[in-house]
Coordinates of C-alpha atoms and ligand atoms in Angstrom, one line a residue:
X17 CA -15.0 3.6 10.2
X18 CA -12.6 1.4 12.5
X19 CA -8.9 2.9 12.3
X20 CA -7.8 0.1 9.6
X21 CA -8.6 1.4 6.4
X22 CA -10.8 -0.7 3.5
X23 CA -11.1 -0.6 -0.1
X24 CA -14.9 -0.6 0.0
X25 CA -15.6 2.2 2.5
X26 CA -13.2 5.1 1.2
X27 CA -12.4 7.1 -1.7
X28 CA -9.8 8.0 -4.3
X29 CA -8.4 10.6 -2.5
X30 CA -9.7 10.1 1.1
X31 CA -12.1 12.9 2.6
X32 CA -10.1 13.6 5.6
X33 CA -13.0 14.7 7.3
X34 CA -15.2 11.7 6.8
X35 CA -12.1 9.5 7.4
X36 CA -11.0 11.0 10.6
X37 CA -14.5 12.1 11.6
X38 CA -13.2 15.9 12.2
X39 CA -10.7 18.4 10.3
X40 CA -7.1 18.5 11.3
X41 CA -3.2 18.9 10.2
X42 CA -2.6 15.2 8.1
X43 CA 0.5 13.8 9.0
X44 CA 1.8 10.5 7.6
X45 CA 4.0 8.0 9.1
X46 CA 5.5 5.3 6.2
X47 CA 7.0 2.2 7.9
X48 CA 5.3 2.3 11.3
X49 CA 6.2 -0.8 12.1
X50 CA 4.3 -1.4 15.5
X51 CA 3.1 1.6 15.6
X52 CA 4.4 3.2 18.8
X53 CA 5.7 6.3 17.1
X54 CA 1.9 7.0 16.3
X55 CA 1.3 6.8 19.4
X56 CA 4.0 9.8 20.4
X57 CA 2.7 11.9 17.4
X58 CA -0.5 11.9 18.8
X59 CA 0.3 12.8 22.1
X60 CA 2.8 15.3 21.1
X61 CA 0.3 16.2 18.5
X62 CA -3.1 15.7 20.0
X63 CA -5.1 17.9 17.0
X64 CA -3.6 16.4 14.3
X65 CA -4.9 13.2 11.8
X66 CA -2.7 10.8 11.3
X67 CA -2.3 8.5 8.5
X68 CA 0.0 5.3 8.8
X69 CA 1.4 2.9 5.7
X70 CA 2.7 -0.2 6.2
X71 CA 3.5 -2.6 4.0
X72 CA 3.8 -5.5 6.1
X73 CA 0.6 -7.4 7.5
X74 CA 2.1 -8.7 10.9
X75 CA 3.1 -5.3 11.8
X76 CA -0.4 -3.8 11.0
X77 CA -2.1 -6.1 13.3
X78 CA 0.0 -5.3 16.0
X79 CA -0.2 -1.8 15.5
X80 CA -3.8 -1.9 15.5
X81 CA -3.4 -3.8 18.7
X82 CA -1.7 -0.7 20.6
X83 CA -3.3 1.9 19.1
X84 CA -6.8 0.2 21.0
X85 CA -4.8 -0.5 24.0
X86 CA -3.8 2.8 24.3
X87 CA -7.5 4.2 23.0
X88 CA -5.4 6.4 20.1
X89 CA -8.3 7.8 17.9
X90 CA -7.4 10.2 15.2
X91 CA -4.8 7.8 13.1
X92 CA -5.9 5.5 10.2
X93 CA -3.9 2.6 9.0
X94 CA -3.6 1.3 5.3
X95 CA -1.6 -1.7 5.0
X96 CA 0.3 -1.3 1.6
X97 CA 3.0 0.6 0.2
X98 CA 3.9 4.1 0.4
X99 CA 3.7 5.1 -3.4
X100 CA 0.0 3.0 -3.9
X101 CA -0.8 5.4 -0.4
X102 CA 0.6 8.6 -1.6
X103 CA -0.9 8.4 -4.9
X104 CA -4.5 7.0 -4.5
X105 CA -5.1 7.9 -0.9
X106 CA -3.5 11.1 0.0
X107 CA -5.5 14.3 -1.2
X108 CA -3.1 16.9 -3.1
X109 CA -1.1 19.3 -0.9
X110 CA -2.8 17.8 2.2
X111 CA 0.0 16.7 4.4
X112 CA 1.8 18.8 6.8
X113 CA 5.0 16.6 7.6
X114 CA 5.3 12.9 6.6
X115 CA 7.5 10.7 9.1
X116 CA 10.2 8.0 7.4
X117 CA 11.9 6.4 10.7
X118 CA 14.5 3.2 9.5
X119 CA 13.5 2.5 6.6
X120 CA 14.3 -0.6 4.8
X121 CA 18.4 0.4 3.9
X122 CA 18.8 -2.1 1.3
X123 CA 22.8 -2.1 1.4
X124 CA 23.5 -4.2 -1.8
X125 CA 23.8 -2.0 -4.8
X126 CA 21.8 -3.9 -6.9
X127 CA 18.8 -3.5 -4.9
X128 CA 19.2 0.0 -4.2
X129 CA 16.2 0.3 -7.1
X130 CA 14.2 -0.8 -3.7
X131 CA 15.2 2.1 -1.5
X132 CA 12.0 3.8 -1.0
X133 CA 13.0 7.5 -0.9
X134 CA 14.1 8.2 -4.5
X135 CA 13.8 10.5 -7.3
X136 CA 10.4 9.8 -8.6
X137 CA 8.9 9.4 -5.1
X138 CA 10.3 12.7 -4.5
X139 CA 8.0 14.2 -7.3
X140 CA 5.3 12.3 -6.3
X141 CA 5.1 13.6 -2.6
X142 CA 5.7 16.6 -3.7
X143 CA 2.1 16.9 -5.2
X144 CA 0.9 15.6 -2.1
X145 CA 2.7 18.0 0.6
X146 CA 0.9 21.1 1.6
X147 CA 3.2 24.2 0.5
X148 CA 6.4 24.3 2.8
X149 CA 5.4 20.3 4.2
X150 CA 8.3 18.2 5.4
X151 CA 9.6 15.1 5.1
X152 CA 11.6 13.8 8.2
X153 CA 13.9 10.9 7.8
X154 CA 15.8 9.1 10.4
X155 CA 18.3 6.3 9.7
X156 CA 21.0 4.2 11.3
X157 CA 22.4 3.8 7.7
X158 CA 25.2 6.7 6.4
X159 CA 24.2 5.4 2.5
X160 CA 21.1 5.8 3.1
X161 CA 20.7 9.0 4.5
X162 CA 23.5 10.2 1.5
X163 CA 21.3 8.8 -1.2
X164 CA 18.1 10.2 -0.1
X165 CA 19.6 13.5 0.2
X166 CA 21.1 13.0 -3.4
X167 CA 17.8 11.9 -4.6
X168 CA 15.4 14.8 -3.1
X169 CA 18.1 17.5 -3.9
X170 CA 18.4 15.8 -7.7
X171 CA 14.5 16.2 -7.9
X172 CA 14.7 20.0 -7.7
X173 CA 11.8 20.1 -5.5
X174 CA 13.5 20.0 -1.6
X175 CA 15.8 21.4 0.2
X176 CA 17.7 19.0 2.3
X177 CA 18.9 20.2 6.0
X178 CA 20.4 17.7 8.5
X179 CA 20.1 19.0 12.0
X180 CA 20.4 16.5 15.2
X181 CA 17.1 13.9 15.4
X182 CA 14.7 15.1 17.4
X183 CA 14.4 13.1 21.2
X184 CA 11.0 11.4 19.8
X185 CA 11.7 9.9 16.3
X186 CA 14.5 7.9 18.7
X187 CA 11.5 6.2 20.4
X188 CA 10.8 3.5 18.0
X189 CA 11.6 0.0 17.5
X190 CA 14.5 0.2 15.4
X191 CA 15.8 2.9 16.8
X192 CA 16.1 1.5 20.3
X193 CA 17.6 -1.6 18.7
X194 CA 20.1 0.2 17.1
X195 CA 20.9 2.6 20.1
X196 CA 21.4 -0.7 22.1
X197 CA 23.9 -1.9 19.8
X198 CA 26.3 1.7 19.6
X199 CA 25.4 3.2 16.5
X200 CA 25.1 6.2 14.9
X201 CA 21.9 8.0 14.0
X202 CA 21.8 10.4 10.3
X203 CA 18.3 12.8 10.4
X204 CA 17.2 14.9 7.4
X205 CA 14.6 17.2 6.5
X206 CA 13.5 17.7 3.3
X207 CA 11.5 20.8 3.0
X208 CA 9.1 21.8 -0.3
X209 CA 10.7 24.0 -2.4
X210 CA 8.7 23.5 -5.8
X211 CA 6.1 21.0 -7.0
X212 CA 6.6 18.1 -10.2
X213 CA 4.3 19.2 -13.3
X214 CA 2.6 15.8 -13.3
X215 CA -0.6 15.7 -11.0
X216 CA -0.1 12.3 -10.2
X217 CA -4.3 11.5 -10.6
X218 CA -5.7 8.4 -8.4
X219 CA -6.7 5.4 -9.4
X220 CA -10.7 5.9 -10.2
X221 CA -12.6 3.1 -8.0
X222 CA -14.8 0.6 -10.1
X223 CA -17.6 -0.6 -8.3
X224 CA -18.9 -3.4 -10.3
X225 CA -17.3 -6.9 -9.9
X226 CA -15.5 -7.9 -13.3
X227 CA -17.3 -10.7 -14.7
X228 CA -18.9 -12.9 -17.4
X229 CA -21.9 -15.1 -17.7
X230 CA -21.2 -18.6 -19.7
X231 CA -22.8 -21.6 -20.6
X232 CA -21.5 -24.8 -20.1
X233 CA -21.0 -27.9 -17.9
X234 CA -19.0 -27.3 -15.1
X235 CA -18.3 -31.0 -14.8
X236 CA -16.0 -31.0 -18.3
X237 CA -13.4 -28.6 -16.2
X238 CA -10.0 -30.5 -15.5
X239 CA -7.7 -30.3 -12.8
X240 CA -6.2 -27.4 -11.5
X241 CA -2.6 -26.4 -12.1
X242 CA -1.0 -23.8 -10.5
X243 CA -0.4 -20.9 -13.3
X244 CA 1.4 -17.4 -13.6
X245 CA -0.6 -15.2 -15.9
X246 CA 1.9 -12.3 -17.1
X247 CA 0.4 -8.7 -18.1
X248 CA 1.5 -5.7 -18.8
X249 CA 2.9 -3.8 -15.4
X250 CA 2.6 -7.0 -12.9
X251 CA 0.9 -10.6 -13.1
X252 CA -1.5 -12.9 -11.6
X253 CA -0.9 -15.8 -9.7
X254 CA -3.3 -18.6 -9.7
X255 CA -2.4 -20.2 -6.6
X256 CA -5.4 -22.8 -5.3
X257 CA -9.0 -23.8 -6.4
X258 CA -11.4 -24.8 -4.0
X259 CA -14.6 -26.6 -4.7
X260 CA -17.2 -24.4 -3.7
X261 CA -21.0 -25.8 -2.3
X262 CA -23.2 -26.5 -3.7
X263 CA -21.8 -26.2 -6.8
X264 CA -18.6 -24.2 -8.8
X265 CA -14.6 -23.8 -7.5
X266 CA -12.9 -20.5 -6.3
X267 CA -9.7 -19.7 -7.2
X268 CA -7.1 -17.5 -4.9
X269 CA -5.4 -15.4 -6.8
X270 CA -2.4 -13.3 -6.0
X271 CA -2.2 -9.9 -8.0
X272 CA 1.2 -7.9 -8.5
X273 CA 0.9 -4.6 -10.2
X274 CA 4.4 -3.3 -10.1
X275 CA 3.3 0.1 -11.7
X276 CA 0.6 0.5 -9.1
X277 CA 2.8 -0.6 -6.0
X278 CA -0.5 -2.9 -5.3
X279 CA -0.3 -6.1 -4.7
X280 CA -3.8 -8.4 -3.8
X281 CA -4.8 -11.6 -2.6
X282 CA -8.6 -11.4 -4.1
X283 CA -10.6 -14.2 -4.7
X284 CA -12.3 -15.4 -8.3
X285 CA -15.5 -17.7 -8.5
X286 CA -17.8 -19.7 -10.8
X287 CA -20.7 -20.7 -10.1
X288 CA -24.5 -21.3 -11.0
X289 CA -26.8 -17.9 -11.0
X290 CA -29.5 -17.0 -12.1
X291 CA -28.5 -16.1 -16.1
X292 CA -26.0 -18.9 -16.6
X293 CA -22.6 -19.6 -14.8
X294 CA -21.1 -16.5 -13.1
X295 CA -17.3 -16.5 -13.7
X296 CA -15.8 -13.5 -12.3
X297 CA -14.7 -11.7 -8.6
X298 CA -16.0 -12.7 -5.7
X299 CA -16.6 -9.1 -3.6
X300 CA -14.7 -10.6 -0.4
X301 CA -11.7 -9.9 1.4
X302 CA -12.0 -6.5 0.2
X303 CA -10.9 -6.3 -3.5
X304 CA -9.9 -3.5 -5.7
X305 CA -10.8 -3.5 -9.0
X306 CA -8.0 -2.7 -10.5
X307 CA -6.5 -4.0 -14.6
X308 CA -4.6 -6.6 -13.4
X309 CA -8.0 -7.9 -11.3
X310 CA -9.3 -7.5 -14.7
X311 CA -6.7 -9.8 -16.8
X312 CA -6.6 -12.6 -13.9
X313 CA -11.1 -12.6 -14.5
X314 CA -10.2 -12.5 -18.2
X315 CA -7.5 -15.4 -17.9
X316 CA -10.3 -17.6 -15.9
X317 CA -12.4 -17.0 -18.3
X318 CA -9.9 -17.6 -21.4
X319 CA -9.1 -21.1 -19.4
X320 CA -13.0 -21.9 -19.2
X321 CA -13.1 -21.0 -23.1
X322 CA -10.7 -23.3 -23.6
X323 CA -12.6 -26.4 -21.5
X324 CA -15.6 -25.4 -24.0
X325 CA -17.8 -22.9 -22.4
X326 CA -19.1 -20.0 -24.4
X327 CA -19.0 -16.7 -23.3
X328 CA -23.0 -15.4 -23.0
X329 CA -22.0 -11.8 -22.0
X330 CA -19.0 -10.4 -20.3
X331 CA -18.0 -7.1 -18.5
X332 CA -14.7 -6.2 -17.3
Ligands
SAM23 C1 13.2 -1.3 9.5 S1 11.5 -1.3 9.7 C2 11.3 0.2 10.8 C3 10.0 0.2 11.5 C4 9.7 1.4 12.4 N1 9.6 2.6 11.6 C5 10.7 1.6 13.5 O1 11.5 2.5 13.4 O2 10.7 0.7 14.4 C6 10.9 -0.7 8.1 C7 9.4 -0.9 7.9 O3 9.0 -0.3 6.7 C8 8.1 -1.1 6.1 N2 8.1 -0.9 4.6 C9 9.1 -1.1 3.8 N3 8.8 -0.7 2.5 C10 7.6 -0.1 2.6 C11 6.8 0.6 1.7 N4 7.1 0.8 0.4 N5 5.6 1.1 2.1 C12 5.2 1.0 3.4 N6 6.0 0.3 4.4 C13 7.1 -0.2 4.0 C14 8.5 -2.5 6.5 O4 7.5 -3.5 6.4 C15 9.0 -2.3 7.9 O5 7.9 -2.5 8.8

């Protein structure tokens, strides 16, 4: 397994020993950024796996550039965000400390409903924290550091403390950004106290590719319009079709699932097979089968319908 993580070759949780290749402490770092506090958890912390979210695809690449340069093994990388992570990837009561260094402060009130570290993520890590794990946050920003210590103290299931940083969480990116420019850093610990009723269960993986067999001639399909497809908890985004050789289009399709914190760039197909025309996901780029995969398959095949094909079978 290289050290970014895919769909197709893990599980709902991860088996930390299969993922890492050995047993260890799990840490998590959310918002690495270019990864080079991974880098000084491992050496600080040489026997411990460590598990890094990102949401943003830039910064994952470039992480996975220094983590090779600097022949880091035990860390694995999921580029997404922290509640798809926690919830689907993290094993219950697994982690020994999870790692928040600048996040995102999001300073207008009306999108504090972005701030990562509230309430209901609260609940959720605490399923995921061994008893007595930590949560370590460093910020430039006072309101941020005040809200999150509102938010894990109004869970009921932390305790917040706010000693100095320690010298290595001031090592990253941000933080030598904001040292350059004079300002103030705001550390808290949030320790387990208690754990949230609700379990918090993963997603359960789908192996099969959503799909459905038609008949029809592919020839009475008209042009392609780009199209918003609106579901319950996200929507899909038809962006582009492509003609496909010898024969059928693809379609790139963005999903949004909101409630899942997932968001996907998967690709659909028709084409000829074997049983009729194939209308359904194509298994590349890694996809996750997931029910909004599902509607953006159902609304191809609803806009096929509608061009005159008839549905042979379907299955998803
Ligand atoms: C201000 S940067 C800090 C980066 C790094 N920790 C540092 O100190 O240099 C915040 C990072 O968090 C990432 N991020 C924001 N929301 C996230 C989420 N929900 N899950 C994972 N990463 C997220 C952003 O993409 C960005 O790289």
């Amino acid at each position: 397994m290289g050290r970014l993580l895919r769909f197709s070759e893990i599980t709902f949780p991860l088996d930390p020993v299969a993922t890492f290749g050995r047993a260890g402490p799990l840490f998590l770092e959310i918002g690495f950024g270019d990864g080079r506090f991974l880098v000084t958890l491992h050496r600080r912390y040489p026997e411990a796996n460590l598990l890094g979210v990102e949401a943003a695809a830039a910064s994952v690449a470039r992480a996975l550039r220094r983590l090779a340069r600097e022949g880091v093994e035990p860390v694995r990388l999921f580029k997404g965000r922290a509640g798809f992570a926690l919830r689907n990837l993290v094993p219950p009561r697994s982690l020994l400390a999870v790692y928040v260094n600048f996040p995102d402060p999001w300073p207008k009130s009306r999108h504090a409903g972005r701030r990562l570290l509230q309430e209901p993520f609260f609940r959720l890590l605490s399923t995921r924290l061994a008893d007595g794990g930590r949560l370590l946050l460093t910020t430039d920003h006072r309101d941020y550091f005040e809200f999150a210590v509102a938010e894990g103290e109004r869970s009921g299931l932390f305790a917040a403390t706010a000693p100095p940083p320690p010298a290595e969480v001031l090592t990253t990116k941000y933080a030598e950004k904001w040292r350059a420019r004079g300002r103030r850093f705001y550390h808290a610990v949030f320790t387990k106290v208690g754990e949230a009723e609700e379990a918090f269960p993963p997603l359960t993986k789908e192996e099969a590719m959503p799909h459905a067999i038609l008949t029809g001639e592919l020839s009475a399909l008209g042009p392609f319009a780009k199209e918003v497809h609106p579901f319950p908890g996200g929507h899909a985004i038809f962006l582009e079709r492509a003609a496909r050789e010898p024969e059928g289009y693809y379609f790139l399709v963005r999903v949004e699932e909101e409630a899942l914190e997932l968001v996907q760039e998967v690709v659909l197909e028709v084409r000829r097979s074997a049983h009729g025309l194939y209308a359904g996901l194509k298994r590349f780029g890694d996809p996750l089968v997931t029910p909004g995969v599902r509607r953006a398959v159902a609304a191809l095949v609803e806009g096929l319908v509608e061009a005159g094909f008839r549905i042979e079978k379907r299955s998803y």
